[in-house]
Tab-separated table of C-alpha atoms and ligand atoms in Angstrom:
chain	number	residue	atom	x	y	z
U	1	UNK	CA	0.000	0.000	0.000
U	2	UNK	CA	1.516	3.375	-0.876
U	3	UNK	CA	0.228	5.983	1.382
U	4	UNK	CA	1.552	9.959	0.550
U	5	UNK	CA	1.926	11.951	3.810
U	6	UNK	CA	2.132	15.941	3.492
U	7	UNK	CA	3.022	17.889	6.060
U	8	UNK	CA	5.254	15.082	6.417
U	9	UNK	CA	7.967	16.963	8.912
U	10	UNK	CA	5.230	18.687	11.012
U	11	UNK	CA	4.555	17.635	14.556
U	12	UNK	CA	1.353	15.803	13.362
U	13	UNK	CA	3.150	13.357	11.332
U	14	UNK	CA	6.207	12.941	13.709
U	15	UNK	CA	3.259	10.938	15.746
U	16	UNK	CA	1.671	8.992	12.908
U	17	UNK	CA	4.307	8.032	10.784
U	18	UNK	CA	5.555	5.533	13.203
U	19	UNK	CA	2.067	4.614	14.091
U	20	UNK	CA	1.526	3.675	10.293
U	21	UNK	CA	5.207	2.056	10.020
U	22	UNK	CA	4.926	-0.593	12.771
U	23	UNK	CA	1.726	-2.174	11.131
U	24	UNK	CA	-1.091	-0.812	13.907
U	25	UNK	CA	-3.008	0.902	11.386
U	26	UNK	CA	-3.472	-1.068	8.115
U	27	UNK	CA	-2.502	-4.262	9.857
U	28	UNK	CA	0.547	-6.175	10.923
U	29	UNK	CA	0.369	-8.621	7.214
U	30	UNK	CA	0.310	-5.136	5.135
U	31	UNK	CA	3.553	-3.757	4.065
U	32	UNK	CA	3.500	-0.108	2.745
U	33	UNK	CA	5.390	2.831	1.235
U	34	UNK	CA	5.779	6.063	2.805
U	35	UNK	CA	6.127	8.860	0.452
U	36	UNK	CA	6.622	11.880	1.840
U	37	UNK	CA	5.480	15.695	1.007
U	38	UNK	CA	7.490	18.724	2.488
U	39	UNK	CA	8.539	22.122	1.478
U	40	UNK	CA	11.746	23.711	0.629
U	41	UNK	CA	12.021	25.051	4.005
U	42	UNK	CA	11.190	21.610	5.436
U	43	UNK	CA	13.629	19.393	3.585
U	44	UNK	CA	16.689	18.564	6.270
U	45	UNK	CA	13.625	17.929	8.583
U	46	UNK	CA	12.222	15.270	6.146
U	47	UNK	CA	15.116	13.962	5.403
U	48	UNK	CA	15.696	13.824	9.697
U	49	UNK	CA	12.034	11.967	9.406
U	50	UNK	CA	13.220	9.419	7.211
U	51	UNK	CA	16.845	8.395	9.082
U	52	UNK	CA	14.318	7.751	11.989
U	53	UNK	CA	12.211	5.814	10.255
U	54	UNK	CA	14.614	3.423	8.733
U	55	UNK	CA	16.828	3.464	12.292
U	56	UNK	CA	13.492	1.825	13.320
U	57	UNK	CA	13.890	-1.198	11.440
U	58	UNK	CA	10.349	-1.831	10.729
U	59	UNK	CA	9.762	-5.063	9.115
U	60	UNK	CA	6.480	-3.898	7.010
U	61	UNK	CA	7.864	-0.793	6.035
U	62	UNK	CA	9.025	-1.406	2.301
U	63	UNK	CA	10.254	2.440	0.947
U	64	UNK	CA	10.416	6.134	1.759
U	65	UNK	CA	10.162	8.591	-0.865
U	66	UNK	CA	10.609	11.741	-0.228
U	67	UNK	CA	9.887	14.984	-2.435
U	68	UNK	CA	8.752	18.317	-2.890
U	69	UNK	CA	6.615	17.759	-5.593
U	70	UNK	CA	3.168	16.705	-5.305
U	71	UNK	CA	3.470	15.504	-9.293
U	72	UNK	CA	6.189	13.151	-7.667
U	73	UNK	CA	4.823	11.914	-4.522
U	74	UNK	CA	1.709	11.301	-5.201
U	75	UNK	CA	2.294	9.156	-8.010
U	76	UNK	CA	0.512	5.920	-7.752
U	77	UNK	CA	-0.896	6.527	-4.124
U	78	UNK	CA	-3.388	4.365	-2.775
U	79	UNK	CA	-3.894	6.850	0.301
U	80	UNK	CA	-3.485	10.654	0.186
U	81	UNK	CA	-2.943	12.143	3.858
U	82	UNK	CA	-3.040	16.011	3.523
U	83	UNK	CA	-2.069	17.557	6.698
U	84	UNK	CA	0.245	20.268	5.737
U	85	UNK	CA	-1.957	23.705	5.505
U	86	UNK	CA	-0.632	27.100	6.370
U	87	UNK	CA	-2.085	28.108	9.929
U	88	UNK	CA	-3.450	31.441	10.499
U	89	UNK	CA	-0.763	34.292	10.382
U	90	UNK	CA	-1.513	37.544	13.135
U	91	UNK	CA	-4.058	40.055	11.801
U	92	UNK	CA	-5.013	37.210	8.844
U	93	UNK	CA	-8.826	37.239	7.808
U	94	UNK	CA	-10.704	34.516	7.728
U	95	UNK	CA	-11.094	34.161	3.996
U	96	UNK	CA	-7.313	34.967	3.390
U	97	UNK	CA	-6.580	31.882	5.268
U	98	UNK	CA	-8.934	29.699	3.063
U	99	UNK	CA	-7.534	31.227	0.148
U	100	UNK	CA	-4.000	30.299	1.020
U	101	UNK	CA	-4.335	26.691	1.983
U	102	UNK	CA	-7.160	26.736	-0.295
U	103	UNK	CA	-4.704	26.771	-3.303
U	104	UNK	CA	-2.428	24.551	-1.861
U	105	UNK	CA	-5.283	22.116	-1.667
U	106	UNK	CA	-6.246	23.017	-5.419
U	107	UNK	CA	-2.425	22.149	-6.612
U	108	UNK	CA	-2.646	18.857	-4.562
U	109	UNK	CA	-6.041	17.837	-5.857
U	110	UNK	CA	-5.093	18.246	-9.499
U	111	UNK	CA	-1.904	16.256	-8.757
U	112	UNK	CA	-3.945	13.426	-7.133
U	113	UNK	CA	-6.225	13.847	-10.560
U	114	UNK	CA	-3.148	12.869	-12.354
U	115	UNK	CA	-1.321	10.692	-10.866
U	116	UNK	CA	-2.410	9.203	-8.009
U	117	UNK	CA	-4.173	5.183	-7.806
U	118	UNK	CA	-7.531	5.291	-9.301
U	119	UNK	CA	-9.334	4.463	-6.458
U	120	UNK	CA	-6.744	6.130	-4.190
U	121	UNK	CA	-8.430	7.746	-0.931
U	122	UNK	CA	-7.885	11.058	0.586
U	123	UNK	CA	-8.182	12.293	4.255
U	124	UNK	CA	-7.301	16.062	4.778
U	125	UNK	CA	-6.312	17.154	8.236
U	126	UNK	CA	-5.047	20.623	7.414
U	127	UNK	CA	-7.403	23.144	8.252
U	128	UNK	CA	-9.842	24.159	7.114
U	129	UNK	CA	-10.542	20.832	6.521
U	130	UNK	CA	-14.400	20.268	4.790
U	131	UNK	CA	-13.556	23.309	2.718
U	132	UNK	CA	-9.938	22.151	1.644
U	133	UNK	CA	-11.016	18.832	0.694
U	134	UNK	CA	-14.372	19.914	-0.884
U	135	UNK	CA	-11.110	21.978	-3.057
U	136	UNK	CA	-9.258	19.047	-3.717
U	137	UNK	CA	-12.328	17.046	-4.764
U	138	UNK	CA	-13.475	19.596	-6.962
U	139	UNK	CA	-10.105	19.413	-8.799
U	140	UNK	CA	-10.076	15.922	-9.319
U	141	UNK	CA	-12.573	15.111	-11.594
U	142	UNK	CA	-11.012	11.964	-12.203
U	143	UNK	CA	-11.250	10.234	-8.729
U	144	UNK	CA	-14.460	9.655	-6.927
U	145	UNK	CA	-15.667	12.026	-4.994
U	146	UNK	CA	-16.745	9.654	-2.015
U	147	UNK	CA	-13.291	9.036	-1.303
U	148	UNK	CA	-12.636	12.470	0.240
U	149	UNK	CA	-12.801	12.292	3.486
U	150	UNK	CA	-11.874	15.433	6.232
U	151	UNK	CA	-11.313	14.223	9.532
U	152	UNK	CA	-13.802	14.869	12.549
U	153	UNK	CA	-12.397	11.878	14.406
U	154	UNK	CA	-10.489	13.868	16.682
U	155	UNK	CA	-13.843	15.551	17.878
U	156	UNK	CA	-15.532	12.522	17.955
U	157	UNK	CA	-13.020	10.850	20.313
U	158	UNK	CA	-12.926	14.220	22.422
U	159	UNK	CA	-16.933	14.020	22.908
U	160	UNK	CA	-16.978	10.323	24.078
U	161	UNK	CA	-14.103	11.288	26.654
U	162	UNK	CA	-16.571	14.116	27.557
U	163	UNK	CA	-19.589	11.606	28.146
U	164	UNK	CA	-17.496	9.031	29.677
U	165	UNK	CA	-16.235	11.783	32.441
U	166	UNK	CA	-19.401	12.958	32.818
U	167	UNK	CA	-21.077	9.437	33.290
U	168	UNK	CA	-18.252	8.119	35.588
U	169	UNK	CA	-17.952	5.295	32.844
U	170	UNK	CA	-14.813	3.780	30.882
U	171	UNK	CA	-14.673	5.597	27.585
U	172	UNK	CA	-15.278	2.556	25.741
U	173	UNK	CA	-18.886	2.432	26.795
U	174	UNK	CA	-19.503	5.415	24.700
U	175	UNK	CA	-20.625	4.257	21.042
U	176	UNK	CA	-23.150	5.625	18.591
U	177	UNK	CA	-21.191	9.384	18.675
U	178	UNK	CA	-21.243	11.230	15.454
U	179	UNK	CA	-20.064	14.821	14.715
U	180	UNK	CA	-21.869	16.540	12.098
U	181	UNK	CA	-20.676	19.222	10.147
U	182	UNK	CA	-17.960	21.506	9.874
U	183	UNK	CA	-14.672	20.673	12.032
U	184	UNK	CA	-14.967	24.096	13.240
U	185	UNK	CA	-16.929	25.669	16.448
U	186	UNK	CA	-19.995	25.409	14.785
U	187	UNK	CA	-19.506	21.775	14.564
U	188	UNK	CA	-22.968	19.348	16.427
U	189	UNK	CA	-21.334	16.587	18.662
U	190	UNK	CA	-23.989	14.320	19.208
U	191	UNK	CA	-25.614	13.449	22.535
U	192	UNK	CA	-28.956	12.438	21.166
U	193	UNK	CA	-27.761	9.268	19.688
U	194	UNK	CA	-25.039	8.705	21.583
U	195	UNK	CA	-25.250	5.201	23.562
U	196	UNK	CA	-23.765	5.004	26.860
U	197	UNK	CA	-23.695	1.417	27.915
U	198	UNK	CA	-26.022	0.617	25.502
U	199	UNK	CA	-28.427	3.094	26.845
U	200	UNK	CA	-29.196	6.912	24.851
U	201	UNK	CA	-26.947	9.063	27.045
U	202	UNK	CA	-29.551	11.329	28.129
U	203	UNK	CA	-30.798	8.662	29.786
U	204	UNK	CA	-27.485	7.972	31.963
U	205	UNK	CA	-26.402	11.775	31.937
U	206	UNK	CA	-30.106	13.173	32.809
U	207	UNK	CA	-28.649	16.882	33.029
U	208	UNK	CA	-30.281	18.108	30.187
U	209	UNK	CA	-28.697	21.660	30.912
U	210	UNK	CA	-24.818	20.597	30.537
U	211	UNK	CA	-25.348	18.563	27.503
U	212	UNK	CA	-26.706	21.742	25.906
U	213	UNK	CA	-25.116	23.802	27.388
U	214	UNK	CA	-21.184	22.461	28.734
U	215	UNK	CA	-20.588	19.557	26.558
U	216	UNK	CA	-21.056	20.817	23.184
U	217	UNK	CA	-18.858	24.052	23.072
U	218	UNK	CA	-16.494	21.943	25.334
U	219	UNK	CA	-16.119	19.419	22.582
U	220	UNK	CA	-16.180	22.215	19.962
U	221	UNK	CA	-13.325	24.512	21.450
U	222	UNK	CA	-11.071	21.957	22.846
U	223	UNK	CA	-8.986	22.412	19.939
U	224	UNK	CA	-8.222	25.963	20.959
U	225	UNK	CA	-8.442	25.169	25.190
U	226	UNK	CA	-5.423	22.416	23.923
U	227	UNK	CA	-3.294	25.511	22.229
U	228	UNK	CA	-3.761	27.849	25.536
U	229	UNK	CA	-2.289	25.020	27.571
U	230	UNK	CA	0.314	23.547	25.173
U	231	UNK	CA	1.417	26.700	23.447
U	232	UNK	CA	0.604	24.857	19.758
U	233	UNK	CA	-2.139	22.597	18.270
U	234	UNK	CA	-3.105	19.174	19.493
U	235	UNK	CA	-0.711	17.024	17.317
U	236	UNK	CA	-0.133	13.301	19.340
U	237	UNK	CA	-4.343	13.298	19.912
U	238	UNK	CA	-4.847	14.325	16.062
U	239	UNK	CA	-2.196	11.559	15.134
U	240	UNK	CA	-4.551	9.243	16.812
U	241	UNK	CA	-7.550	9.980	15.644
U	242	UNK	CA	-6.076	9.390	12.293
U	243	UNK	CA	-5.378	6.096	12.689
U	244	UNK	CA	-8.825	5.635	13.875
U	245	UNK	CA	-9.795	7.428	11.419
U	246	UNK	CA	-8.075	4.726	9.383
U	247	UNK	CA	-8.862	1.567	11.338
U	248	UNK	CA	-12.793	2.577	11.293
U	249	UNK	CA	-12.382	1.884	7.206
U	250	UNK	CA	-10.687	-1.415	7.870
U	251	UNK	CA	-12.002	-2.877	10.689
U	252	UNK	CA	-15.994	-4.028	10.014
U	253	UNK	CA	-18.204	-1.086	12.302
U	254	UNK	CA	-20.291	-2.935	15.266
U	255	UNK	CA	-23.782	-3.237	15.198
U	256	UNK	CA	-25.303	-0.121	16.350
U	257	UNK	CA	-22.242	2.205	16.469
U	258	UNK	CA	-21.000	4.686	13.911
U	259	UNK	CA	-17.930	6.514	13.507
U	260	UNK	CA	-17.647	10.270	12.068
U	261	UNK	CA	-16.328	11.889	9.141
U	262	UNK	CA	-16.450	14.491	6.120
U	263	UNK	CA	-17.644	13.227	3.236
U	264	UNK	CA	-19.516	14.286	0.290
U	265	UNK	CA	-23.773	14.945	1.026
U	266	UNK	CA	-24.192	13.895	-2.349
U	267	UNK	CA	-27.503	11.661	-1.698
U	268	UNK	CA	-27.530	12.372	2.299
U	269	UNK	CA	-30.276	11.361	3.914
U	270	UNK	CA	-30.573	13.826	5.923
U	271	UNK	CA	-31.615	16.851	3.537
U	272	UNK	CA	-28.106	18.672	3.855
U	273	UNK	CA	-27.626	20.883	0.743
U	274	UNK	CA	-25.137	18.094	-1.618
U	275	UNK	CA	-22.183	19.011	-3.233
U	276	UNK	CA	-20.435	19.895	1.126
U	277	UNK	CA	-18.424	18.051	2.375
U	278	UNK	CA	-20.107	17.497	5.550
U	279	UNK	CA	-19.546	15.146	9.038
U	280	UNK	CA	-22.014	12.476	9.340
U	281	UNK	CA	-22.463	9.164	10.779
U	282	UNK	CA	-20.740	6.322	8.908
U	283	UNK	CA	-20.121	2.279	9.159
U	284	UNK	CA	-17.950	0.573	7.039
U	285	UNK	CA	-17.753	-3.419	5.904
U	286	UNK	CA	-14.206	-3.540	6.425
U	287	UNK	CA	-13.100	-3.231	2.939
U	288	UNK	CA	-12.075	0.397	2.943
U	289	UNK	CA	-15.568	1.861	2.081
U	290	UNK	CA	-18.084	3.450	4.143
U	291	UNK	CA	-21.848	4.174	4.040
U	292	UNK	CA	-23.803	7.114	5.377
U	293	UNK	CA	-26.437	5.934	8.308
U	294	UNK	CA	-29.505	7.081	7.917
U	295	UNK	CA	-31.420	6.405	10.933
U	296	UNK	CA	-30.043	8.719	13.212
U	297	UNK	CA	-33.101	10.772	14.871
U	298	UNK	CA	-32.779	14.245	14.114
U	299	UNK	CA	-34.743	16.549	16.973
U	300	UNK	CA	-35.213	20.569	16.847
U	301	UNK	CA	-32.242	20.834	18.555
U	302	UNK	CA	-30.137	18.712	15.993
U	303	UNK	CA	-31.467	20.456	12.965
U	304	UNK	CA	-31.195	23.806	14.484
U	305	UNK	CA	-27.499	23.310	14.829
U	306	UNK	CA	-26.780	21.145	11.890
U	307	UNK	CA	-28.577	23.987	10.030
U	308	UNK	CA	-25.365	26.189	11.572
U	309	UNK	CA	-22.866	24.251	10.313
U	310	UNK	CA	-24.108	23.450	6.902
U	311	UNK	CA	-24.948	27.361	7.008
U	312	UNK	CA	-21.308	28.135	7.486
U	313	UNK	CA	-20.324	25.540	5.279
U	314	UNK	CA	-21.807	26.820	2.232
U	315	UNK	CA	-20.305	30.411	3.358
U	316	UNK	CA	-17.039	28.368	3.071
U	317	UNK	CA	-17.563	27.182	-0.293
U	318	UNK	CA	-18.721	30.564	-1.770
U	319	UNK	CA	-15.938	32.056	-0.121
U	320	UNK	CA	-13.505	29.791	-2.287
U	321	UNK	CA	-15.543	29.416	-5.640
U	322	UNK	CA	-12.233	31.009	-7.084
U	323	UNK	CA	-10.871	27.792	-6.744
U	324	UNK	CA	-13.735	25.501	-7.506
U	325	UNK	CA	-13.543	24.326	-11.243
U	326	UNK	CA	-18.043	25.152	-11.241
U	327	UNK	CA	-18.354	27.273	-8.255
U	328	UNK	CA	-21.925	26.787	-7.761
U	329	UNK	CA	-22.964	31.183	-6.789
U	330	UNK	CA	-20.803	33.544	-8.134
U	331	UNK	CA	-17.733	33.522	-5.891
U	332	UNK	CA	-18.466	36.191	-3.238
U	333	UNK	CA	-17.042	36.200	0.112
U	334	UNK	CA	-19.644	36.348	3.056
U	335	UNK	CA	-17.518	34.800	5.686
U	336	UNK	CA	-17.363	36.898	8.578
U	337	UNK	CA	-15.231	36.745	12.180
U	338	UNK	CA	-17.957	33.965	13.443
U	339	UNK	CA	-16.300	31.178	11.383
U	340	UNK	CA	-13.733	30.032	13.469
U	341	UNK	CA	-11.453	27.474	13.477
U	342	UNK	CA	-11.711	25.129	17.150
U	343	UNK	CA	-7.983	26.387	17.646
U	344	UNK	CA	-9.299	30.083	17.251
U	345	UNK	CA	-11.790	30.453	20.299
T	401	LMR	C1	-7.904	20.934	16.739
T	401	LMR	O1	-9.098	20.657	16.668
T	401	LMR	O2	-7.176	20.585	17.685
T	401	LMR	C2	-7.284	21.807	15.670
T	401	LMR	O3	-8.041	21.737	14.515
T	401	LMR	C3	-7.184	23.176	16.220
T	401	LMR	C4	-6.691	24.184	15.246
T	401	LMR	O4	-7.444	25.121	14.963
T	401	LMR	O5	-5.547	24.035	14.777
């Protein structure tokens, strides 16, 4: 399996790469290529990456490649994992920032369009993340769309800690949590499905007040409480959630549980507006694929905030019709100061 890494010197990557090396993620029979994206500036670094890596002696880990070409190291990919993306500079607007990584994300989809696996698959961590890989999607016409995927795993794993806290329970009693929308603040963790123990969590948390009212902009900000504390984003906990992320597409999904990310609304359920890429409940068979659930119940409080997030999401994509091949309104920025990143609360 050839899996492409951008980003690949960040702190993000520093985590995962040895996660993915030593066999954890795609399995301890599956041997796999790194190839590896950095930047000019970056290149001693990668090159620093890849003497670790092969110090490391991993038995499943078959080639590094490294580059500075996307053309290059994408070639033949099976899995695309974008995590480089500019963060936001001091005094930077909103819609400068999703211009900037916006274009990287344009450059990287076109490369993927040309010479990536056909059926390769794409996750994009670097933020903002539905919007750059509704970009990238939109610039390869030649892949399908449903393999796009933006990852809301990290939320999703910080809202079961919540609920497990909260319910004096062992995380892994927490199932059934989806995160819809956009990985920003606006973002709807889900108590209303969740299952604690097997039972709807507002039946085991009956404190109707701090799901509303604690849990969700707990969940939705952590991202910028972790930066206050740590002086930089979450990196180990994103590398993680990755190779859930990951796992969730390998491993078959239990009965009754889900797992979150951003895909493509084409044919949601759920009446989201299509053409967004948009977190939603998922289960997979195993084989790498995933389907949308569509039995989720949906109350007035739900729809009122997955109305936000789709809201802002379409905001997003207007913002960056500049970059779409068919922007779908005439590219006009509406994006104002309350679209915010979870790192920027
Ligand atoms: C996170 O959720 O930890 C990051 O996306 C935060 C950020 O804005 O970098």
């Amino acid at each position: 399996m050839r899996i492409a890494v951008t980003g690949a010197a960040g702190q993000i990557s520093n985590h995962l790469l040895f996660m993915l090396a030593s066999g954890e993620v795609f399995g301890k029979d599956q041997p796999i290529a790194l190839q590896l994206l950095g930047s000019e500036r970056s290149r001693e670094a990668l090159e620093g990456v890849a003497m670790e890596l092969e110090d490391s002696l991993y038995p499943l880990l078959r080639e590094v490649r490294l580059g500075i070409d996307p053309l290059k190291v994408f070639e033949n990919a099976d899995w695309a994992l974008l995590i480089g993306a500019k963060p936001r500079g001091p005094g930077m607007e909103r819609s400068q920032l999703l211009d900037l990584n916006g274009q990287i994300f344009q450059e990287q989809g076109r490369a993927l369009n040309a010479v990536a696996a056909r059926d390769c698959k794409m996750l994009v961590v670097g933020n903002p993340c539905n919007t750059n890989a509704l970009i990238g999607m939109e610039n390869a016409p030649d892949l399908p769309r449903r393999n796009w995927h933006a990852l809301t795993r990290l939320d999703e794993n910080r809202a079961k800690c919540q609920l497990a806290m909260k319910a004096g329970k062992f995380y892994t009693s927490v199932t059934n949590v989806a995160i819809w929308g956009n990985h920003s603040t606006t973002q709807v963790p889900d108590f209303v499905n969740a299952k604690i123990a097997g039972k709807r969590a507002p039946q085991v948390i009956k404190d109707d007040k701090w799901l509303k009212t604690d849990f969700t902009p707990t969940v939705a900000t952590r991202g910028g409480a972790l930066i206050k504390k740590w002086g930089r984003s979450s990196a180990a906990s994103t590398a993680v959630s990755i190779a859930d992320h990951l796992r969730s597409l390998y491993v078959p999904t239990p009965a009754g549980d889900c797992f979150s990310t951003a895909v493509i609304t084409d044919g949601n359920p759920y009446g989201i507006e299509e053409g967004l890429v948009f977190s939603m409940p998922c289960r997979s068979d195993g084989d790498g694929n995933y389907e949308l659930i569509n039995d989720f119940v949906i109350d007035d409080w739900l729809q009122e905030k997955i109305a936000a997030s789709e809201e802002e999401l379409k905001k997003e994509r207007d913002c960056v019709g500049h970059l779409l091949p068919n922007p779908v309104n005439d590219p006009v920025c509406r994006i104002t100061q309350d679209t915010m990143l979870p790192g920027e609360n």
